[in-house]
Short mmCIF file of C-alpha atoms in Angstrom, two decimals:
data_model
loop_
_atom_site.label_atom_id
_atom_site.label_comp_id
_atom_site.label_asym_id
_atom_site.label_seq_id
_atom_site.Cartn_x
_atom_site.Cartn_y
_atom_site.Cartn_z
CA MET R 194 -51.70 42.37 50.90
CA LEU R 195 -50.37 38.94 51.17
CA PRO R 196 -51.87 37.53 47.93
CA LYS R 197 -50.59 40.55 46.06
CA LYS R 198 -47.12 39.92 47.31
CA THR R 199 -47.20 36.35 46.11
CA ALA R 200 -48.58 37.50 42.80
CA SER R 201 -45.69 39.87 42.32
CA LYS R 202 -43.34 37.09 43.24
CA GLU R 203 -44.98 34.88 40.64
CA GLU R 204 -44.60 37.63 38.09
CA LYS R 205 -40.99 38.04 38.90
CA ARG R 206 -40.38 34.34 38.50
CA VAL R 207 -42.15 34.34 35.15
CA ASP R 208 -40.06 37.33 34.14
CA SER R 209 -36.85 35.64 35.05
CA ALA R 210 -37.96 32.47 33.28
CA GLN R 211 -38.73 34.46 30.17
CA GLU R 212 -35.39 36.12 30.41
CA LYS R 213 -33.82 32.72 30.58
CA THR R 214 -35.63 31.35 27.51
CA SER R 215 -35.94 34.35 25.27
CA GLY R 216 -33.10 36.42 26.68
CA SER R 217 -29.88 37.18 24.91
CA PHE R 218 -28.10 34.26 23.38
CA ASP R 219 -25.09 33.24 25.48
CA ALA R 220 -22.41 31.85 23.16
CA ARG R 221 -20.15 30.87 26.04
CA GLU R 222 -22.87 28.84 27.72
CA MET R 223 -23.83 27.15 24.44
CA ILE R 224 -20.26 26.19 23.68
CA MET R 225 -19.54 25.01 27.22
CA ASP R 226 -22.74 22.92 27.20
CA HIS R 227 -21.52 21.18 24.07
CA ILE R 228 -17.97 20.49 25.10
CA MET R 229 -18.55 19.57 28.75
CA ASP R 230 -19.62 16.19 29.99
CA SER R 231 -23.25 15.79 30.97
CA TYR R 232 -25.54 13.44 32.90
CA GLU R 233 -27.96 13.29 30.01
CA TRP R 234 -27.62 13.31 26.24
CA HIS R 235 -29.26 16.53 25.20
CA LEU R 236 -30.85 16.28 21.76
CA PHE R 237 -32.74 19.54 21.31
CA THR R 238 -34.79 22.16 23.12
CA TYR R 239 -38.08 23.28 21.62
CA LYS R 240 -39.47 26.31 23.40
CA ASP R 241 -39.41 25.08 26.99
CA TYR R 242 -39.32 21.39 26.29
CA HIS R 243 -35.91 19.73 26.67
CA CYS R 244 -35.58 16.51 24.72
CA SER R 245 -32.72 14.39 25.95
CA ILE R 246 -31.74 10.76 26.52
CA PRO R 247 -31.48 10.06 30.26
CA LEU R 248 -28.34 8.24 31.36
CA PRO R 249 -27.76 6.20 34.53
CA VAL R 250 -26.40 8.05 37.52
CA ILE R 251 -24.32 5.97 39.93
CA LEU R 252 -23.45 7.60 43.22
CA TYR R 253 -21.90 6.46 46.43
CA SER R 254 -22.19 8.74 49.41
CA LYS R 255 -20.84 8.08 52.86
CA ASP R 256 -24.23 8.81 54.42
CA LYS R 257 -26.70 7.17 52.12
CA GLY R 258 -24.65 4.47 50.44
CA LEU R 259 -25.03 3.42 46.81
CA HIS R 260 -27.63 5.07 44.61
CA ILE R 261 -28.40 4.21 41.03
CA PHE R 262 -31.07 6.12 39.13
CA PHE R 263 -31.72 7.73 35.77
CA SER R 264 -30.72 11.33 35.25
CA SER R 265 -34.31 12.08 34.18
CA LYS R 266 -35.12 12.12 37.93
CA LEU R 267 -33.09 15.32 38.22
CA HIS R 268 -35.16 17.05 35.50
CA HIS R 269 -32.22 18.62 33.71
CA GLY R 270 -30.83 19.98 36.94
CA GLU R 271 -34.04 21.76 37.90
CA SER R 272 -34.96 19.56 40.86
CA SER R 273 -33.18 17.43 43.40
CA TYR R 274 -33.67 13.73 43.99
CA LYS R 275 -33.05 12.10 47.37
CA GLY R 276 -30.89 15.07 48.31
CA PHE R 277 -28.81 14.90 45.14
CA LYS R 278 -28.80 17.75 42.67
CA ILE R 279 -26.72 19.18 39.89
CA SER R 280 -24.71 22.04 41.28
CA THR R 281 -25.04 25.46 39.72
CA GLU R 282 -22.49 26.98 42.07
CA GLU R 283 -19.01 27.96 40.93
CA LYS R 284 -17.63 25.01 42.91
CA TYR R 285 -18.61 21.63 41.45
CA HIS R 286 -20.33 23.37 38.54
CA GLY R 287 -22.49 20.94 36.58
CA LYS R 288 -21.62 18.02 38.84
CA ILE R 289 -23.98 16.12 41.11
CA VAL R 290 -23.63 17.18 44.74
CA GLU R 291 -25.27 15.99 47.91
CA GLU R 292 -27.04 18.32 50.30
CA LEU R 293 -26.48 17.15 53.82
CA PRO R 294 -29.21 17.67 56.43
CA ASP R 295 -27.15 20.43 58.04
CA GLY R 296 -27.24 22.36 54.74
CA SER R 297 -23.61 21.80 53.76
CA ILE R 298 -22.82 20.53 50.28
CA VAL R 299 -20.47 17.60 49.58
CA LYS R 300 -19.54 15.76 46.42
CA PRO R 301 -20.30 12.04 46.53
CA LEU R 302 -18.22 9.45 44.67
CA ASP R 303 -19.68 9.87 41.22
CA LEU R 304 -19.39 6.89 38.87
CA SER R 305 -22.24 7.92 36.58
CA ILE R 306 -22.43 6.73 33.01
CA THR R 307 -22.22 10.16 31.46
CA LYS R 308 -22.48 11.35 27.86
CA VAL R 309 -18.71 10.98 27.33
CA THR R 310 -18.75 7.49 28.88
CA VAL R 311 -21.55 6.40 26.53
CA ALA R 312 -19.72 7.93 23.58
CA PHE R 313 -16.45 6.12 24.22
CA LEU R 314 -18.22 2.88 25.14
CA PHE R 315 -19.97 3.10 21.78
CA THR R 316 -16.61 3.65 20.05
CA MET R 317 -15.22 0.62 21.88
CA LEU R 318 -18.13 -1.58 20.84
CA PHE R 319 -17.73 -0.32 17.29
CA MET R 320 -14.01 -1.12 17.37
CA VAL R 321 -14.58 -4.61 18.76
CA TRP R 322 -17.19 -5.30 16.09
CA LEU R 323 -15.06 -3.83 13.30
CA PHE R 324 -11.74 -5.41 14.15
CA VAL R 325 -13.06 -8.81 15.19
CA SER R 326 -14.96 -9.05 11.89
CA ILE R 327 -11.82 -8.00 10.04
CA ALA R 328 -9.78 -10.55 11.98
CA ASN R 329 -12.28 -13.20 10.91
CA ALA R 330 -11.98 -12.03 7.32
CA TYR R 331 -8.21 -12.46 7.60
CA LYS R 332 -8.69 -15.96 8.98
CA ARG R 333 -11.19 -16.90 6.27
CA HIS R 334 -9.24 -15.53 3.32
CA LYS R 335 -5.72 -16.56 4.16
CA ASP R 336 -2.99 -15.39 1.79
CA GLU R 337 -5.53 -13.54 -0.29
CA PRO R 338 -5.66 -9.88 -1.18
CA PRO R 339 -7.71 -7.85 1.34
CA HIS R 340 -11.45 -7.31 0.73
CA GLY R 341 -13.80 -4.47 1.68
CA MET R 342 -13.05 -3.03 5.10
CA GLN R 343 -9.72 -4.82 5.19
CA ASN R 344 -8.65 -2.62 2.28
CA LEU R 345 -9.51 0.50 4.23
CA LEU R 346 -7.84 -0.43 7.50
CA GLU R 347 -4.89 -2.53 6.41
CA PRO R 348 -2.89 0.51 5.22
CA LEU R 349 -3.46 2.14 8.63
CA ILE R 350 -2.43 -1.01 10.50
CA LEU R 351 0.66 -1.35 8.31
CA PHE R 352 1.36 2.35 8.76
CA ILE R 353 1.35 1.97 12.56
CA ARG R 354 3.54 -1.10 12.30
CA ASP R 355 6.05 0.11 9.70
CA GLU R 356 6.17 3.86 10.29
CA VAL R 357 5.45 4.14 14.01
CA ALA R 358 6.27 0.98 15.98
CA ARG R 359 9.24 -0.44 14.09
CA PRO R 360 11.33 2.75 13.75
CA SER R 361 10.54 3.98 17.27
CA ILE R 362 10.79 0.80 19.30
CA GLY R 363 13.10 -1.37 17.25
CA GLU R 364 13.27 -5.13 17.17
CA LYS R 365 10.89 -5.81 20.05
CA TYR R 366 8.11 -3.75 18.48
CA GLU R 367 5.72 -6.69 18.14
CA ARG R 368 4.96 -6.82 21.86
CA TYR R 369 3.67 -3.24 21.78
CA MET R 370 1.68 -3.49 18.55
CA PRO R 371 -1.69 -4.36 20.18
CA TYR R 372 -1.45 -1.38 22.53
CA LEU R 373 -0.34 1.06 19.83
CA LEU R 374 -3.04 -0.10 17.39
CA THR R 375 -5.76 0.10 20.04
CA LEU R 376 -4.55 3.55 21.06
CA PHE R 377 -4.41 4.86 17.51
CA PHE R 378 -7.81 3.61 16.43
CA PHE R 379 -9.47 4.56 19.72
CA ILE R 380 -8.30 8.16 19.39
CA PHE R 381 -9.00 8.25 15.67
CA PHE R 382 -12.55 6.87 15.85
CA ASN R 383 -13.48 8.96 18.88
CA ASN R 384 -12.30 12.08 17.07
CA ILE R 385 -14.18 11.15 13.91
CA PHE R 386 -17.38 10.30 15.82
CA GLY R 387 -17.00 13.56 17.70
CA LEU R 388 -17.40 15.36 14.38
CA ILE R 389 -20.71 13.67 13.59
CA PRO R 390 -23.41 15.79 15.25
CA ILE R 391 -25.89 12.91 15.63
CA PRO R 392 -25.87 10.65 18.75
CA PRO R 393 -23.93 8.52 19.53
CA GLY R 394 -21.54 10.89 17.78
CA GLY R 395 -20.90 14.48 18.63
CA ALA R 396 -19.57 13.97 22.12
CA ASN R 397 -16.34 15.65 23.03
CA VAL R 398 -14.46 12.54 24.17
CA MET R 399 -10.81 13.28 23.47
CA GLY R 400 -11.48 16.89 24.44
CA ASN R 401 -12.30 15.72 27.96
CA VAL R 402 -9.11 15.73 29.95
CA ALA R 403 -9.91 12.46 31.76
CA ILE R 404 -9.74 10.32 28.60
CA PRO R 405 -6.27 11.30 27.36
CA THR R 406 -5.13 11.13 30.98
CA VAL R 407 -5.97 7.45 31.21
CA MET R 408 -4.26 6.73 27.91
CA ALA R 409 -1.17 8.65 28.98
CA LEU R 410 -1.18 6.64 32.21
CA PHE R 411 -1.15 3.45 30.15
CA THR R 412 1.81 4.76 28.13
CA PHE R 413 3.54 5.82 31.33
CA ALA R 414 2.99 2.37 32.84
CA LEU R 415 4.39 0.76 29.68
CA VAL R 416 7.42 3.06 29.81
CA ILE R 417 8.10 2.13 33.44
CA LEU R 418 7.54 -1.60 32.82
CA SER R 419 9.78 -1.78 29.78
CA SER R 420 12.49 0.55 31.09
CA THR R 421 16.02 -0.82 31.33
CA LYS R 422 18.76 -0.11 33.84
CA TYR R 423 20.48 2.18 31.32
CA PHE R 424 17.37 4.33 30.99
CA TRP R 425 17.45 5.14 34.71
CA ILE R 426 21.22 5.65 34.62
CA ASP R 427 20.68 8.19 31.85
CA ILE R 428 18.18 10.04 34.01
CA PHE R 429 20.01 10.11 37.33
CA ASN R 430 23.61 10.07 36.15
CA THR R 431 23.53 11.43 32.64
CA PRO R 432 26.82 10.57 30.97
CA GLY R 433 28.76 13.25 29.11
CA VAL R 434 27.72 16.29 31.20
CA PRO R 435 29.94 18.30 33.61
CA TRP R 436 29.90 16.91 37.17
CA TRP R 437 28.83 20.22 38.72
CA LEU R 438 25.43 19.86 37.07
CA LYS R 439 24.86 16.74 39.17
CA PHE R 440 26.68 17.60 42.40
CA PRO R 441 26.16 19.13 44.97
CA ILE R 442 22.83 20.34 43.53
CA PRO R 443 21.40 17.54 41.34
CA LEU R 444 20.10 20.01 38.78
CA LEU R 445 20.20 17.81 35.72
CA PRO R 446 18.91 14.63 37.38
CA LEU R 447 16.00 16.66 38.74
CA ILE R 448 15.17 18.11 35.32
CA GLU R 449 15.48 14.71 33.68
CA PHE R 450 13.29 13.06 36.31
CA LEU R 451 10.63 15.75 36.09
CA SER R 452 10.69 15.62 32.29
CA LEU R 453 9.70 11.97 32.56
CA PHE R 454 6.35 13.12 33.99
CA ILE R 455 6.07 16.31 32.00
CA LYS R 456 6.42 14.39 28.74
CA HIS R 457 3.29 12.42 29.55
CA ILE R 458 1.37 15.41 30.86
CA VAL R 459 2.16 17.23 27.62
CA LEU R 460 0.90 14.18 25.76
CA VAL R 461 -2.47 14.65 27.49
CA ILE R 462 -2.63 18.40 26.98
CA ARG R 463 -1.70 18.24 23.29
CA LEU R 464 -4.51 15.85 22.41
CA PHE R 465 -7.08 17.37 24.74
CA ALA R 466 -6.37 20.95 23.70
CA ASN R 467 -6.34 20.18 19.98
CA ILE R 468 -9.68 18.45 20.02
CA ILE R 469 -11.41 20.87 22.34
CA ALA R 470 -10.09 23.81 20.31
CA GLY R 471 -11.54 22.29 17.13
CA HIS R 472 -14.94 21.88 18.78
CA ILE R 473 -14.87 25.39 20.24
CA VAL R 474 -13.97 27.06 16.94
CA ALA R 475 -16.59 25.10 14.98
CA LEU R 476 -19.23 25.96 17.59
CA GLY R 477 -18.06 29.56 17.61
CA PHE R 478 -18.86 29.88 13.93
CA PHE R 479 -22.33 28.52 14.61
CA ALA R 480 -22.75 30.87 17.53
CA LEU R 481 -22.08 33.75 15.14
CA ILE R 482 -25.29 32.89 13.28
CA PHE R 483 -27.37 33.21 16.44
CA ILE R 484 -25.63 36.33 17.68
CA PHE R 485 -26.24 38.08 14.36
CA GLY R 486 -29.71 36.56 14.12
CA GLU R 487 -30.61 38.22 17.41
CA MET R 488 -29.65 41.58 16.03
CA SER R 489 -31.65 41.12 12.85
CA LEU R 490 -33.13 38.14 11.04
CA LEU R 491 -31.38 39.14 7.84
CA GLY R 492 -28.06 39.36 9.67
CA GLY R 493 -28.48 35.79 10.89
CA TYR R 494 -29.19 34.44 7.43
CA GLY R 495 -26.43 36.60 5.97
CA ILE R 496 -23.76 35.42 8.34
CA SER R 497 -24.84 31.81 7.82
CA PHE R 498 -23.45 32.04 4.29
CA VAL R 499 -20.07 32.71 5.87
CA SER R 500 -20.40 30.47 8.91
CA VAL R 501 -21.58 27.31 7.19
CA PRO R 502 -18.74 27.14 4.63
CA PHE R 503 -16.27 27.92 7.41
CA THR R 504 -17.70 25.17 9.57
CA VAL R 505 -17.52 22.72 6.67
CA PHE R 506 -13.92 23.73 6.10
CA LEU R 507 -13.17 23.37 9.81
CA THR R 508 -14.80 19.95 9.92
CA LEU R 509 -12.61 18.83 7.04
CA LEU R 510 -9.63 20.24 8.90
CA GLU R 511 -10.78 18.39 12.02
CA ILE R 512 -10.80 15.10 10.08
CA LEU R 513 -7.15 15.77 9.34
CA VAL R 514 -6.55 16.75 12.97
CA ALA R 515 -8.33 13.56 14.11
CA PHE R 516 -5.79 11.54 12.17
CA ILE R 517 -2.77 13.68 13.04
CA GLN R 518 -3.51 13.72 16.77
CA ALA R 519 -4.09 9.97 16.84
CA TYR R 520 -0.84 9.53 14.94
CA VAL R 521 1.12 11.92 17.17
CA PHE R 522 -0.14 10.36 20.41
CA THR R 523 0.69 6.88 19.13
CA LEU R 524 4.05 7.91 17.72
CA LEU R 525 5.12 9.66 20.93
CA SER R 526 3.93 6.70 23.04
CA ALA R 527 6.02 4.40 20.84
CA LEU R 528 8.99 6.77 21.06
CA TYR R 529 8.82 7.00 24.86
CA VAL R 530 8.63 3.21 25.12
CA GLY R 531 11.52 2.93 22.66
CA LEU R 532 13.59 5.37 24.70
CA ALA R 533 12.85 3.45 27.89
CA MET R 534 14.21 0.27 26.31
CA GLU R 535 17.61 1.91 25.96
CA GLU R 536 20.59 -0.36 25.47
CA PRO R 537 24.06 0.34 26.87
CA HIS R 538 26.00 3.02 25.03
CA HIS R 539 28.79 1.91 22.79
CA MET Q 1165 -10.64 24.76 36.01
CA GLU Q 1166 -13.67 22.66 35.22
CA LEU Q 1167 -12.16 21.91 31.82
CA VAL Q 1168 -8.82 20.61 33.03
CA THR Q 1169 -9.97 18.68 36.11
CA PRO Q 1170 -10.33 15.04 35.24
CA ASP Q 1171 -13.59 13.58 36.47
CA VAL Q 1172 -13.25 10.59 38.81
CA GLY Q 1173 -16.16 8.70 37.23
CA LEU Q 1174 -14.78 9.15 33.74
CA LEU Q 1175 -11.29 8.14 34.86
CA PHE Q 1176 -12.71 5.00 36.45
CA TRP Q 1177 -14.87 3.93 33.50
CA MET Q 1178 -12.18 4.79 30.98
CA LEU Q 1179 -9.57 2.81 32.92
CA VAL Q 1180 -11.83 -0.24 33.20
CA SER Q 1181 -13.19 -0.19 29.68
CA PHE Q 1182 -9.91 0.69 27.99
CA THR Q 1183 -8.23 -2.24 29.76
CA LEU Q 1184 -11.05 -4.52 28.61
CA LEU Q 1185 -10.85 -3.11 25.08
CA LEU Q 1186 -7.10 -3.76 25.02
CA ILE Q 1187 -7.52 -7.35 26.20
CA ILE Q 1188 -10.40 -8.16 23.84
CA LEU Q 1189 -8.83 -6.55 20.78
CA LYS Q 1190 -5.44 -8.06 21.52
CA LYS Q 1191 -6.84 -11.57 21.76
CA PHE Q 1192 -9.55 -11.50 19.09
CA ALA Q 1193 -8.39 -8.88 16.62
CA TRP Q 1194 -4.78 -7.76 16.64
CA LYS Q 1195 -3.20 -11.19 17.10
CA PRO Q 1196 -5.02 -12.80 14.13
CA ILE Q 1197 -4.70 -9.69 11.98
CA LEU Q 1198 -0.99 -9.17 12.62
CA ASN Q 1199 -0.30 -12.89 12.31
CA SER Q 1200 -2.06 -13.22 8.98
CA LEU Q 1201 -0.41 -10.03 7.72
CA ARG Q 1202 2.97 -11.46 8.65
CA GLU Q 1203 2.09 -14.82 7.13
CA ARG Q 1204 0.96 -13.19 3.94
CA GLU Q 1205 4.14 -11.14 3.76
CA GLU Q 1206 6.21 -14.24 4.36
CA SER Q 1207 4.35 -16.20 1.70
CA ILE Q 1208 4.76 -13.34 -0.76
CA SER Q 1209 8.47 -13.01 -0.12
CA GLU Q 1210 8.76 -16.80 -0.27
CA ALA Q 1211 6.93 -16.86 -3.60
CA LEU Q 1212 9.18 -14.10 -4.86
CA SER Q 1213 12.33 -15.92 -3.82
CA THR Q 1214 11.00 -19.16 -5.35
CA ALA Q 1215 10.32 -17.31 -8.58
CA GLU Q 1216 13.81 -15.84 -8.44
CA LYS Q 1217 15.26 -19.29 -7.84
CA ALA Q 1218 13.23 -20.74 -10.74
CA ARG Q 1219 14.47 -17.93 -12.94
CA ALA Q 1220 18.06 -18.66 -11.96
CA GLU Q 1221 17.43 -22.35 -12.59
CA MET Q 1222 16.03 -21.53 -16.03
CA GLU Q 1223 19.02 -19.35 -16.74
CA LYS Q 1224 21.34 -22.17 -15.74
CA LEU Q 1225 19.40 -24.67 -17.85
CA LYS Q 1226 19.56 -22.29 -20.78
CA THR Q 1227 23.32 -21.86 -20.50
CA ASP Q 1228 23.65 -25.62 -20.05
CA ASN Q 1229 21.57 -26.20 -23.14
CA GLU Q 1230 23.64 -23.73 -25.06
CA ALA Q 1231 26.81 -25.47 -23.94
CA ILE Q 1232 25.37 -28.82 -24.94
CA ILE Q 1233 24.32 -27.46 -28.32
CA ARG Q 1234 27.74 -25.91 -28.84
CA GLU Q 1235 29.43 -29.18 -27.92
CA ALA Q 1236 27.12 -31.10 -30.23
CA ARG Q 1237 27.94 -28.73 -33.05
CA ILE Q 1238 31.67 -29.17 -32.50
CA GLU Q 1239 31.16 -32.93 -32.35
CA LYS Q 1240 29.15 -32.86 -35.55
CA GLU Q 1241 31.81 -30.84 -37.32
CA LYS Q 1242 34.49 -33.20 -36.09
CA ILE Q 1243 32.54 -36.21 -37.29
CA LEU Q 1244 31.88 -34.59 -40.66
CA LYS Q 1245 35.55 -33.73 -41.02
CA GLU Q 1246 36.57 -37.26 -40.20
CA ALA Q 1247 34.03 -38.65 -42.64
CA ARG Q 1248 35.32 -36.36 -45.34
CA GLU Q 1249 38.87 -37.51 -44.66
CA ILE Q 1250 37.88 -41.15 -44.73
CA LYS Q 1251 35.99 -40.61 -47.99
CA ASN Q 1252 39.01 -38.93 -49.55
CA GLN Q 1253 41.26 -41.73 -48.40
CA ILE Q 1254 38.94 -44.34 -49.84
CA VAL Q 1255 38.63 -42.50 -53.14
CA ASP Q 1256 42.40 -42.04 -53.38
CA LYS Q 1257 43.06 -45.64 -52.63
CA ALA Q 1258 40.47 -46.76 -55.18
CA LYS Q 1259 42.01 -44.49 -57.79
CA GLN Q 1260 45.46 -45.83 -57.11
CA GLU Q 1261 44.24 -49.39 -57.32
CA ALA Q 1262 42.35 -48.72 -60.50
CA THR Q 1263 45.41 -47.10 -62.09
CA GLN Q 1264 47.58 -50.05 -61.12
CA GLU Q 1265 45.01 -52.47 -62.49
CA ALA Q 1266 44.76 -50.54 -65.73
CA HIS Q 1267 48.55 -50.49 -66.12
CA LYS Q 1268 48.64 -54.20 -65.56
CA ILE Q 1269 45.90 -54.84 -68.16
CA ILE Q 1270 47.59 -52.58 -70.68
CA GLU Q 1271 50.91 -54.34 -70.13
CA VAL Q 1272 49.34 -57.75 -70.71
CA ALA Q 1273 47.57 -56.46 -73.82
CA ARG Q 1274 50.79 -55.03 -75.16
CA LEU Q 1275 52.58 -58.32 -74.61
CA ASN Q 1276 49.82 -60.20 -76.40
CA ILE Q 1277 49.88 -57.79 -79.28
CA ARG Q 1278 53.67 -58.21 -79.62
CA GLN Q 1279 53.40 -61.98 -79.68
CA GLU Q 1280 50.52 -61.88 -82.14
CA LYS Q 1281 52.52 -59.53 -84.34
CA ALA Q 1282 55.58 -61.81 -84.30
CA MET Q 1283 53.50 -64.80 -85.17
CA ALA Q 1284 51.78 -62.94 -87.98
CA LEU Q 1285 55.11 -61.78 -89.40
CA ASP Q 1286 56.44 -65.36 -89.36
CA GLU Q 1287 53.36 -66.52 -91.23
CA ILE Q 1288 53.71 -63.80 -93.81
CA LYS Q 1289 57.43 -64.61 -94.30
CA LYS Q 1290 56.67 -68.27 -94.82
CA GLN Q 1291 53.89 -67.45 -97.29
CA VAL Q 1292 56.10 -65.01 -99.16
CA ALA Q 1293 58.93 -67.64 -99.43
CA GLU Q 1294 56.56 -70.28 -100.76
CA LEU Q 1295 55.03 -67.81 -103.22
CA SER Q 1296 58.43 -66.66 -104.52
CA VAL Q 1297 59.58 -70.25 -104.99
CA ASP Q 1298 56.37 -70.97 -106.89
CA ILE Q 1299 56.80 -67.87 -109.05
CA ALA Q 1300 60.46 -68.69 -109.73
CA GLU Q 1301 59.55 -72.19 -110.73
CA LYS Q 1302 56.86 -70.90 -113.05
CA ILE Q 1303 59.22 -68.33 -114.60
CA LEU Q 1304 61.94 -70.90 -115.05
CA ARG Q 1305 59.58 -73.32 -116.63
CA GLU Q 1306 58.38 -70.60 -118.97
CA LYS Q 1307 61.92 -69.51 -119.96
CA LEU Q 1308 63.37 -72.92 -120.36
CA SER Q 1309 60.61 -74.33 -122.54
CA ALA Q 1310 62.50 -73.44 -125.81
CA ASP Q 1311 65.96 -75.06 -126.37
CA SER Q 1312 67.53 -71.95 -127.73
CA GLU Q 1313 66.54 -70.19 -124.76
CA GLN Q 1314 67.99 -72.83 -122.59
CA LYS Q 1315 71.30 -72.72 -124.47
CA LYS Q 1316 71.39 -68.90 -124.34
CA MET Q 1317 70.90 -69.05 -120.70
CA ILE Q 1318 73.49 -71.60 -120.06
CA GLU Q 1319 75.84 -69.59 -122.04
CA LYS Q 1320 75.06 -66.47 -120.20
CA TYR Q 1321 75.65 -68.17 -116.85
CA LEU Q 1322 78.76 -69.60 -118.20
CA GLU Q 1323 79.78 -66.14 -119.30
CA ASP Q 1324 79.15 -64.84 -115.85
CA ILE Q 1325 81.16 -67.48 -114.28
CA ARG Q 1326 83.99 -66.96 -116.80
CA LEU Q 1327 84.01 -63.36 -116.21
CA ASN Q 1328 84.30 -64.01 -112.55
#
């Protein structure tokens, strides 16, 4: 009896495994896999074989201290390593959690170099290489017309300087130029690389809320550091409004003060939502091919004639969005800094 | 919720690396690029203003030249006019002198002619007187060669006197 039982169990497991591999195509899961961060860089899956680049996992738990290992040890979330595993529960979904001896699950401090981290580090290295070589070209060919890459990037640099920084900030714009240029090109290149489906491109960097958050924090810090007395007076004692809006209930000061934070939160959401939406829609069109392909082979090929042109069109649109969102984030950062440097009213 | 919850690890790495990126790019890229862009703009605007200045200079030189040429022309005309006047004066004076000289010569000639004429007349008168005396002598000698004739003549004269 006993062996039979185990056999049936085996069968069941095989069944469920088959269901997992050959079962119905889950568009939601496919899209989420692509847009979420991951501990490994998944390249492709052939039958049951997952091909992916392992990335370093860095964990610090209160019990076991610092742990650094490659994500290949976790076997794509199928096994645990030294008590660490990738959670499949609703809570901490897709994140590494620690199973304590008493069976409870806690989240350790997770400083892993994930897919998104690698993607933006690559963009940063690319930017350092690109702009340092351009800077050298400027030093070598002084007072000469721009050559090669200079030609491509100089209009953008001048655009940020003349159309973004100078009108928004005013005379003291030069101090903020390095930040604004870095911001613009970092967003722009990450967005563009995000559209290239070959590693190290294809990661959803700006569509991960943590990245715009850090940039908005930088802008917020700049706003606070460059704010003048008059800026704070405008917030807490707005001139030219009826007194009963400020006293006894400080309605307007409260709104103004909250808007200071909301402005920057909106900055994050605008960029993040735009980029993630672009990725989701493009992936949705691809998902259509597989959904129809499951119904009939002909359907899959048929819909691909619609999906592929649409995806091409969307990618072109996303190139535009990559520029526009980089521009908008930079412009609004410059505007907020410019507003913070308010001079006394005349 | 997963989508909108920022991950601590990502926040940390992004904060660190973005700060580093800012510092590196600021020092090694943006400063040289922005500086050389500004320098180039300055040199271009400088070159433009120099060109503008040179153009203005040229314009000024041109007007100066024109003024000089105009002045020279006026000077030339003045000089020519003066020369013409001087020439006329000289010619007039020469004419006057020549006329005076001519008058003088004519006067002298006339005087000479008058004298010569008077002298010639005197000569002729003398000659005529001598000739008439000679002729009279010859006639008388002819007439008075015969005595009858002489007597007749004396008588005649006597007659004349008597009659008177």
